[in-house]
Short mmCIF file of C-alpha atoms in Angstrom, two decimals:
data_model
loop_
_atom_site.label_atom_id
_atom_site.label_comp_id
_atom_site.label_asym_id
_atom_site.label_seq_id
_atom_site.Cartn_x
_atom_site.Cartn_y
_atom_site.Cartn_z
CA UNK A 1 8.65 -13.93 15.41
CA UNK A 2 8.12 -12.71 11.87
CA UNK A 3 5.71 -14.37 9.53
CA UNK A 4 7.24 -16.88 7.14
CA UNK A 5 8.06 -15.82 3.59
CA UNK A 6 5.47 -16.45 0.97
CA UNK A 7 5.99 -19.05 -1.70
CA UNK A 8 7.17 -17.92 -5.15
CA UNK A 9 4.34 -16.26 -7.02
CA UNK A 10 4.07 -16.22 -10.80
CA UNK A 11 2.88 -13.02 -12.42
CA UNK A 12 -0.67 -12.98 -13.78
CA UNK A 13 -2.30 -10.59 -16.25
CA UNK A 14 -4.99 -9.75 -13.70
CA UNK A 15 -4.28 -8.70 -10.11
CA UNK A 16 -5.16 -10.88 -7.17
CA UNK A 17 -7.95 -9.80 -4.81
CA UNK A 18 -6.95 -8.08 -1.59
CA UNK A 19 -4.59 -10.26 0.37
CA UNK A 20 -2.25 -10.14 3.34
CA UNK A 21 1.08 -8.55 2.46
CA UNK A 22 3.86 -10.86 3.63
CA UNK A 23 7.58 -10.82 2.74
CA UNK A 24 8.84 -12.70 -0.28
CA UNK A 25 11.73 -15.13 0.05
CA UNK A 26 15.28 -13.91 -0.56
CA UNK A 27 15.97 -17.31 -2.11
CA UNK A 28 13.00 -17.27 -4.49
CA UNK A 29 14.18 -18.75 -7.82
CA UNK A 30 13.77 -16.98 -11.16
CA UNK A 31 12.77 -13.69 -9.52
CA UNK A 32 12.43 -11.08 -12.26
CA UNK A 33 11.06 -7.59 -12.74
CA UNK A 34 7.31 -7.41 -13.27
CA UNK A 35 5.44 -5.54 -16.03
CA UNK A 36 4.20 -3.08 -13.39
CA UNK A 37 7.76 -2.32 -12.34
CA UNK A 38 8.79 -1.75 -15.95
CA UNK A 39 5.84 0.60 -16.48
CA UNK A 40 6.78 2.39 -13.26
CA UNK A 41 10.32 2.93 -14.59
CA UNK A 42 9.09 4.31 -17.90
CA UNK A 43 6.91 6.85 -16.11
CA UNK A 44 9.86 7.95 -14.01
CA UNK A 45 11.91 8.57 -17.13
CA UNK A 46 9.47 11.38 -17.99
CA UNK A 47 10.76 13.22 -14.94
CA UNK A 48 14.37 12.30 -15.80
CA UNK A 49 13.86 13.79 -19.27
CA UNK A 50 12.48 17.01 -17.80
CA UNK A 51 15.43 17.36 -15.44
CA UNK A 52 17.88 16.69 -18.28
CA UNK A 53 16.17 19.19 -20.58
CA UNK A 54 16.33 21.96 -17.98
CA UNK A 55 19.94 21.08 -17.17
CA UNK A 56 20.86 21.39 -20.86
CA UNK A 57 19.05 24.72 -21.20
CA UNK A 58 20.72 26.35 -18.21
CA UNK A 59 24.17 25.00 -19.10
CA UNK A 60 23.83 26.34 -22.65
CA UNK A 61 22.92 29.74 -21.21
CA UNK A 62 25.97 29.68 -18.95
CA UNK A 63 23.97 29.45 -15.71
CA UNK A 64 26.19 26.79 -14.16
CA UNK A 65 25.17 27.20 -10.52
CA UNK A 66 21.43 27.20 -11.24
CA UNK A 67 21.85 24.21 -13.55
CA UNK A 68 23.79 22.07 -11.08
CA UNK A 69 21.74 22.89 -7.97
CA UNK A 70 18.42 22.42 -9.77
CA UNK A 71 19.50 19.18 -11.43
CA UNK A 72 20.99 17.61 -8.32
CA UNK A 73 17.89 18.38 -6.27
CA UNK A 74 15.40 17.30 -8.96
CA UNK A 75 17.29 14.11 -9.67
CA UNK A 76 17.51 13.28 -5.97
CA UNK A 77 13.72 13.46 -5.68
CA UNK A 78 13.28 11.22 -8.74
CA UNK A 79 15.96 8.71 -7.77
CA UNK A 80 15.01 8.46 -4.11
CA UNK A 81 11.32 7.80 -4.77
CA UNK A 82 12.24 5.22 -7.44
CA UNK A 83 14.75 3.50 -5.17
CA UNK A 84 12.40 3.28 -2.20
CA UNK A 85 9.67 1.66 -4.29
CA UNK A 86 12.17 -0.74 -5.87
CA UNK A 87 13.52 -2.08 -2.59
CA UNK A 88 10.06 -2.29 -1.06
CA UNK A 89 8.72 -4.19 -4.07
CA UNK A 90 11.65 -6.59 -3.92
CA UNK A 91 10.54 -7.56 -0.41
CA UNK A 92 6.74 -7.20 -0.43
CA UNK A 93 5.32 -7.19 -3.96
CA UNK A 94 1.98 -9.00 -3.60
CA UNK A 95 0.48 -7.76 -6.90
CA UNK A 96 -3.05 -7.34 -5.61
CA UNK A 97 -5.51 -4.56 -6.41
CA UNK A 98 -4.53 -2.19 -3.54
CA UNK A 99 -0.84 -2.64 -4.40
CA UNK A 100 -1.42 -1.69 -8.03
CA UNK A 101 -3.62 1.30 -7.13
CA UNK A 102 -1.05 2.59 -4.66
CA UNK A 103 1.61 2.27 -7.35
CA UNK A 104 -0.65 4.30 -9.66
CA UNK A 105 -0.73 7.06 -7.03
CA UNK A 106 3.07 7.02 -6.96
CA UNK A 107 3.16 7.31 -10.76
CA UNK A 108 0.76 10.26 -10.52
CA UNK A 109 3.12 11.87 -8.03
CA UNK A 110 6.12 11.55 -10.35
CA UNK A 111 4.15 13.14 -13.19
CA UNK A 112 3.29 16.08 -10.92
CA UNK A 113 6.97 16.29 -9.96
CA UNK A 114 7.97 16.26 -13.64
CA UNK A 115 5.54 19.10 -14.35
CA UNK A 116 7.13 21.13 -11.57
CA UNK A 117 10.75 20.69 -12.68
CA UNK A 118 10.76 23.61 -15.19
CA UNK A 119 9.38 25.99 -12.52
CA UNK A 120 12.00 24.81 -10.08
CA UNK A 121 14.82 25.61 -12.51
CA UNK A 122 13.39 28.88 -13.85
CA UNK A 123 11.99 30.51 -10.70
CA UNK A 124 13.21 28.28 -7.84
CA UNK A 125 9.50 27.56 -7.29
CA UNK A 126 9.37 24.25 -5.41
CA UNK A 127 5.60 24.10 -4.86
CA UNK A 128 4.59 21.73 -7.65
CA UNK A 129 7.73 19.59 -7.42
CA UNK A 130 7.40 19.13 -3.65
CA UNK A 131 3.69 18.38 -4.02
CA UNK A 132 4.41 15.59 -6.47
CA UNK A 133 7.21 14.26 -4.29
CA UNK A 134 5.03 14.20 -1.17
CA UNK A 135 2.29 12.36 -3.10
CA UNK A 136 4.82 9.68 -4.06
CA UNK A 137 6.20 9.32 -0.57
CA UNK A 138 2.86 9.23 1.24
CA UNK A 139 1.79 6.45 -1.12
CA UNK A 140 4.91 4.64 0.07
CA UNK A 141 3.74 5.12 3.66
CA UNK A 142 0.54 3.28 2.76
CA UNK A 143 2.59 0.38 1.44
CA UNK A 144 4.66 0.17 4.61
CA UNK A 145 1.56 0.26 6.82
CA UNK A 146 0.14 -2.68 4.84
CA UNK A 147 3.44 -4.51 5.33
CA UNK A 148 3.33 -3.80 9.08
CA UNK A 149 -0.17 -5.26 9.27
CA UNK A 150 1.11 -8.54 7.83
CA UNK A 151 4.24 -8.75 10.01
CA UNK A 152 5.11 -9.52 13.61
CA UNK A 153 8.04 -8.80 15.90
CA UNK A 154 11.15 -7.08 14.54
CA UNK A 155 9.90 -7.03 10.94
CA UNK A 156 6.77 -5.19 12.02
CA UNK A 157 8.94 -2.67 13.88
CA UNK A 158 10.96 -2.07 10.70
CA UNK A 159 7.82 -1.44 8.64
CA UNK A 160 6.38 0.96 11.21
CA UNK A 161 9.69 2.84 11.45
CA UNK A 162 9.66 3.30 7.70
CA UNK A 163 6.08 4.59 7.76
CA UNK A 164 6.74 6.97 10.66
CA UNK A 165 10.07 8.20 9.30
CA UNK A 166 8.76 8.89 5.79
CA UNK A 167 5.70 10.69 7.17
CA UNK A 168 7.81 12.89 9.44
CA UNK A 169 10.17 13.87 6.62
CA UNK A 170 7.26 14.72 4.30
CA UNK A 171 5.90 17.07 6.94
CA UNK A 172 9.33 18.69 6.86
CA UNK A 173 9.19 19.16 3.08
CA UNK A 174 5.81 20.88 3.40
CA UNK A 175 7.33 23.23 5.97
CA UNK A 176 10.18 23.97 3.54
CA UNK A 177 7.62 25.60 1.25
CA UNK A 178 6.74 28.03 4.05
CA UNK A 179 10.25 29.30 4.79
CA UNK A 180 11.73 32.29 2.89
CA UNK A 181 13.42 31.47 -0.41
CA UNK A 182 16.81 32.70 0.81
CA UNK A 183 16.68 30.24 3.73
CA UNK A 184 15.82 27.16 1.65
CA UNK A 185 19.40 26.44 0.47
CA UNK A 186 20.28 25.79 4.12
CA UNK A 187 17.15 23.74 4.92
CA UNK A 188 16.91 21.51 1.84
CA UNK A 189 20.17 19.61 2.57
CA UNK A 190 18.81 18.76 6.02
CA UNK A 191 15.69 17.28 4.40
CA UNK A 192 17.86 15.21 2.05
CA UNK A 193 19.93 13.89 4.95
CA UNK A 194 16.73 13.01 6.82
CA UNK A 195 15.45 11.07 3.79
CA UNK A 196 18.71 9.14 3.52
CA UNK A 197 18.66 8.34 7.22
CA UNK A 198 15.19 6.73 7.25
CA UNK A 199 16.25 3.31 5.84
CA UNK A 200 19.35 3.22 8.03
CA UNK A 201 17.35 3.84 11.20
CA UNK A 202 14.40 1.67 10.15
CA UNK A 203 16.53 -1.41 9.51
CA UNK A 204 18.53 -1.32 12.74
CA UNK A 205 16.38 -4.14 14.15
CA UNK A 206 16.45 -6.39 11.09
CA UNK A 207 16.66 -6.04 7.34
CA UNK A 208 13.86 -6.43 4.86
CA UNK A 209 13.83 -9.52 2.64
CA UNK A 210 14.95 -7.90 -0.61
CA UNK A 211 16.06 -10.26 -3.35
CA UNK A 212 19.67 -9.72 -4.59
CA UNK A 213 19.06 -10.89 -8.17
CA UNK A 214 15.84 -8.88 -8.42
CA UNK A 215 17.52 -5.72 -7.10
CA UNK A 216 20.46 -6.10 -9.49
CA UNK A 217 18.07 -6.55 -12.41
CA UNK A 218 15.93 -3.55 -11.43
CA UNK A 219 18.95 -1.26 -11.20
CA UNK A 220 20.28 -2.58 -14.49
CA UNK A 221 16.98 -1.99 -16.24
CA UNK A 222 16.74 1.57 -14.98
CA UNK A 223 20.31 2.19 -16.15
CA UNK A 224 19.28 0.95 -19.60
CA UNK A 225 16.24 3.22 -19.67
CA UNK A 226 18.24 6.28 -18.60
CA UNK A 227 20.94 5.57 -21.21
CA UNK A 228 18.18 5.17 -23.80
CA UNK A 229 16.78 8.55 -22.83
CA UNK A 230 20.28 9.98 -23.22
CA UNK A 231 20.54 8.67 -26.78
CA UNK A 232 17.04 9.96 -27.59
CA UNK A 233 17.81 13.44 -26.24
CA UNK A 234 21.03 13.64 -28.25
CA UNK A 235 19.26 12.42 -31.39
CA UNK A 236 16.57 15.10 -31.11
CA UNK A 237 19.22 17.76 -30.56
CA UNK A 238 21.19 16.70 -33.66
CA UNK A 239 18.01 16.50 -35.76
CA UNK A 240 16.92 19.99 -34.72
CA UNK A 241 20.34 21.41 -35.50
CA UNK A 242 20.50 19.74 -38.93
CA UNK A 243 17.01 21.02 -39.78
CA UNK A 244 18.08 24.59 -39.16
CA UNK A 245 21.77 24.63 -40.04
CA UNK A 246 24.18 23.13 -42.50
CA UNK A 247 26.63 22.04 -39.82
CA UNK A 248 27.14 18.35 -40.43
CA UNK A 249 30.90 18.72 -40.22
CA UNK A 250 30.62 19.89 -36.62
CA UNK A 251 27.74 17.59 -35.63
CA UNK A 252 28.96 14.23 -36.92
CA UNK A 253 31.94 14.03 -34.50
CA UNK A 254 29.60 14.86 -31.59
CA UNK A 255 27.09 12.23 -32.69
CA UNK A 256 29.80 9.57 -33.13
CA UNK A 257 31.44 10.41 -29.81
CA UNK A 258 28.07 10.41 -28.04
CA UNK A 259 27.00 7.01 -29.33
CA UNK A 260 30.40 5.51 -28.51
CA UNK A 261 30.22 6.91 -25.00
CA UNK A 262 26.67 5.63 -24.42
CA UNK A 263 27.39 2.19 -25.86
CA UNK A 264 30.55 1.90 -23.79
CA UNK A 265 28.63 2.99 -20.69
CA UNK A 266 26.19 0.14 -21.28
CA UNK A 267 28.96 -2.40 -21.90
CA UNK A 268 30.94 -1.42 -18.82
CA UNK A 269 27.94 -1.47 -16.49
CA UNK A 270 26.90 -4.98 -17.54
CA UNK A 271 30.41 -6.41 -17.82
CA UNK A 272 29.86 -8.60 -14.76
CA UNK A 273 26.92 -9.79 -12.64
CA UNK A 274 26.53 -7.82 -9.43
CA UNK A 275 24.04 -9.78 -7.34
CA UNK A 276 26.90 -11.79 -5.81
CA UNK A 277 28.31 -8.67 -4.12
CA UNK A 278 24.98 -7.71 -2.50
CA UNK A 279 25.65 -9.98 0.45
CA UNK A 280 24.94 -7.65 3.38
CA UNK A 281 22.77 -4.69 4.25
CA UNK A 282 25.83 -2.45 4.53
CA UNK A 283 27.08 -3.41 1.07
CA UNK A 284 23.59 -3.07 -0.37
CA UNK A 285 23.08 0.39 1.17
CA UNK A 286 26.38 1.68 -0.24
CA UNK A 287 25.69 0.15 -3.64
CA UNK A 288 22.12 1.41 -3.79
CA UNK A 289 22.93 4.93 -2.59
CA UNK A 290 25.91 5.15 -4.94
CA UNK A 291 23.64 4.72 -7.93
CA UNK A 292 22.48 8.28 -7.47
CA UNK A 293 25.72 9.23 -9.21
CA UNK A 294 25.43 6.45 -11.81
CA UNK A 295 21.87 7.36 -12.85
CA UNK A 296 22.44 11.10 -12.54
CA UNK A 297 25.64 11.01 -14.59
CA UNK A 298 24.08 8.79 -17.27
CA UNK A 299 21.19 11.22 -17.72
CA UNK A 300 23.52 14.24 -17.61
CA UNK A 301 25.56 12.83 -20.51
CA UNK A 302 22.47 13.24 -22.71
CA UNK A 303 21.98 16.82 -21.52
CA UNK A 304 25.66 17.47 -22.20
CA UNK A 305 25.35 16.17 -25.74
CA UNK A 306 22.48 18.59 -26.30
CA UNK A 307 24.68 21.43 -25.06
CA UNK A 308 27.56 20.34 -27.30
CA UNK A 309 25.25 20.33 -30.32
CA UNK A 310 23.89 23.79 -29.51
CA UNK A 311 27.40 25.17 -29.06
CA UNK A 312 28.53 23.66 -32.38
CA UNK A 313 25.76 25.47 -34.27
CA UNK A 314 26.18 28.75 -32.42
CA UNK A 315 23.12 28.61 -30.16
CA UNK A 316 24.86 28.19 -26.80
CA UNK A 317 26.41 31.11 -24.94
CA UNK A 318 29.41 29.19 -23.67
CA UNK A 319 32.82 28.17 -24.97
CA UNK A 320 33.60 24.92 -26.79
CA UNK A 321 35.56 23.71 -23.75
CA UNK A 322 32.60 24.38 -21.44
CA UNK A 323 30.24 22.56 -23.82
CA UNK A 324 32.62 19.61 -23.98
CA UNK A 325 32.84 19.56 -20.18
CA UNK A 326 29.05 19.09 -20.08
CA UNK A 327 29.72 15.66 -21.62
CA UNK A 328 33.12 14.69 -20.24
CA UNK A 329 32.47 15.52 -16.56
CA UNK A 330 29.37 13.29 -16.20
CA UNK A 331 31.10 10.70 -18.40
CA UNK A 332 34.07 10.58 -16.03
CA UNK A 333 31.80 10.47 -12.98
CA UNK A 334 29.87 7.56 -14.50
CA UNK A 335 33.00 5.50 -15.28
CA UNK A 336 34.57 6.04 -11.87
CA UNK A 337 31.35 5.37 -9.93
CA UNK A 338 30.58 2.15 -11.82
CA UNK A 339 34.12 1.00 -11.04
CA UNK A 340 33.80 1.96 -7.38
CA UNK A 341 30.43 0.26 -6.87
CA UNK A 342 30.92 -3.07 -8.60
CA UNK A 343 33.33 -3.26 -11.55
CA UNK A 344 36.38 -3.42 -9.23
CA UNK A 345 35.15 -6.51 -7.42
CA UNK A 346 36.97 -9.64 -8.54
CA UNK A 347 39.62 -7.70 -10.47
CA UNK A 348 43.36 -7.50 -9.84
CA UNK A 349 46.47 -6.09 -11.43
CA UNK A 350 46.06 -3.97 -14.55
CA UNK A 351 42.32 -4.70 -14.78
CA UNK A 352 41.80 -2.92 -11.46
CA UNK A 353 42.97 0.47 -12.76
CA UNK A 354 41.45 0.49 -16.26
CA UNK A 355 38.26 2.38 -15.38
CA UNK A 356 39.84 4.96 -13.04
CA UNK A 357 42.45 5.74 -15.71
CA UNK A 358 39.71 5.95 -18.33
CA UNK A 359 37.75 8.38 -16.16
CA UNK A 360 40.78 10.68 -15.92
CA UNK A 361 41.38 10.40 -19.67
CA UNK A 362 37.76 11.26 -20.48
CA UNK A 363 37.98 14.27 -18.18
CA UNK A 364 41.19 15.37 -19.93
CA UNK A 365 39.31 15.41 -23.25
CA UNK A 366 37.61 18.58 -21.98
CA UNK A 367 40.67 20.57 -23.01
CA UNK A 368 40.40 19.45 -26.65
CA UNK A 369 37.50 21.85 -27.21
CA UNK A 370 35.23 21.02 -30.15
CA UNK A 371 36.80 17.60 -30.76
CA UNK A 372 36.61 16.62 -27.10
CA UNK A 373 33.30 14.72 -27.33
CA UNK A 374 34.61 12.49 -30.11
CA UNK A 375 37.84 11.95 -28.17
CA UNK A 376 35.88 11.01 -25.04
CA UNK A 377 33.86 8.49 -27.04
CA UNK A 378 37.05 6.97 -28.47
CA UNK A 379 38.57 6.74 -24.98
CA UNK A 380 35.46 4.95 -23.70
CA UNK A 381 35.51 2.53 -26.64
CA UNK A 382 39.22 1.87 -26.07
CA UNK A 383 38.44 1.18 -22.42
CA UNK A 384 35.97 -1.51 -23.44
CA UNK A 385 38.52 -3.02 -25.84
CA UNK A 386 41.20 -3.13 -23.13
CA UNK A 387 38.76 -4.71 -20.69
CA UNK A 388 37.80 -7.41 -23.20
CA UNK A 389 41.46 -8.13 -23.95
CA UNK A 390 42.37 -8.42 -20.26
CA UNK A 391 39.41 -10.67 -19.60
CA UNK A 392 40.38 -12.93 -22.49
CA UNK A 393 43.97 -13.13 -21.23
CA UNK A 394 42.83 -14.02 -17.71
CA UNK A 395 40.44 -16.64 -19.09
#
């Protein structure tokens, strides 16, 4: 038998003393993100910004393969550590002193990871990035061992499987640092698959008591923060270009298209509540894993806008079409993935195909060259308008 869920706990400005970590109720009313979780997200955005900055730099230099491989790997490390903490906190957040200190260790790990991102892109040096990642994940092991100590039966087995699985995979990442650089491209995907498999194997016996509304809110908040970082990165790029060049005629269409695309991305993501579709572990796993593309694409849009700005003022060593693709490709991926994960649920008829068609249209804007970013923004805004009109007609 597992221990009974704890009663709803209000958040306090000061942490509780050390207490037994027991699962929170899935039916707990008014469950919301805590200040600690929000601070945790903001610290992770530092790493997101580093990954986006390096992506933009390599794309502008025409190093497409290095840019994509480095970004996908760096963003996986960021996203996976964030996601694991988020789902654990949804089930076991006890907000006592050890819990907060362990979270601080995880934050320290992400800052180490962020510091290692430039080395990973420039020299394929994984040492600092892997060190930060392992710090984050071993802190997560501590959390799962505390959860196991407060559980019995199948729930205890789940917690111990998580702890053992995460520890084993971290040992694998340390070994990756010891293999020759030319072998790593074949080994790293195996490590990623092992990471993804841990929750699936751990929750074979029973599922943890994550809270659907809390999970939906946490993912939504991180989407907001990543989109905000995208706008900030684009703003800095435009400001730098204006300070050095008289190129407002080329920059204004990029700025307008970028803000339309970001605003539409926000609107589309929050067009409907999603907690009602998180009804099973299988659905939740697919939805949670799929957000790797949502978060990664949202952050990549900002990097793409930086590239488009640099190309417009003659700093990038790529064509206008390639610079536009740096915006339109992640934009299309974002629209299609949001539709696939939750926007399609509850829709029928014409409403069901709006986002997939919009994704194709945004991708087609790549071939418009310098005006493609503005066109992509207009397509995204038109998509929102069509969605609003269809919703009003159905209502």
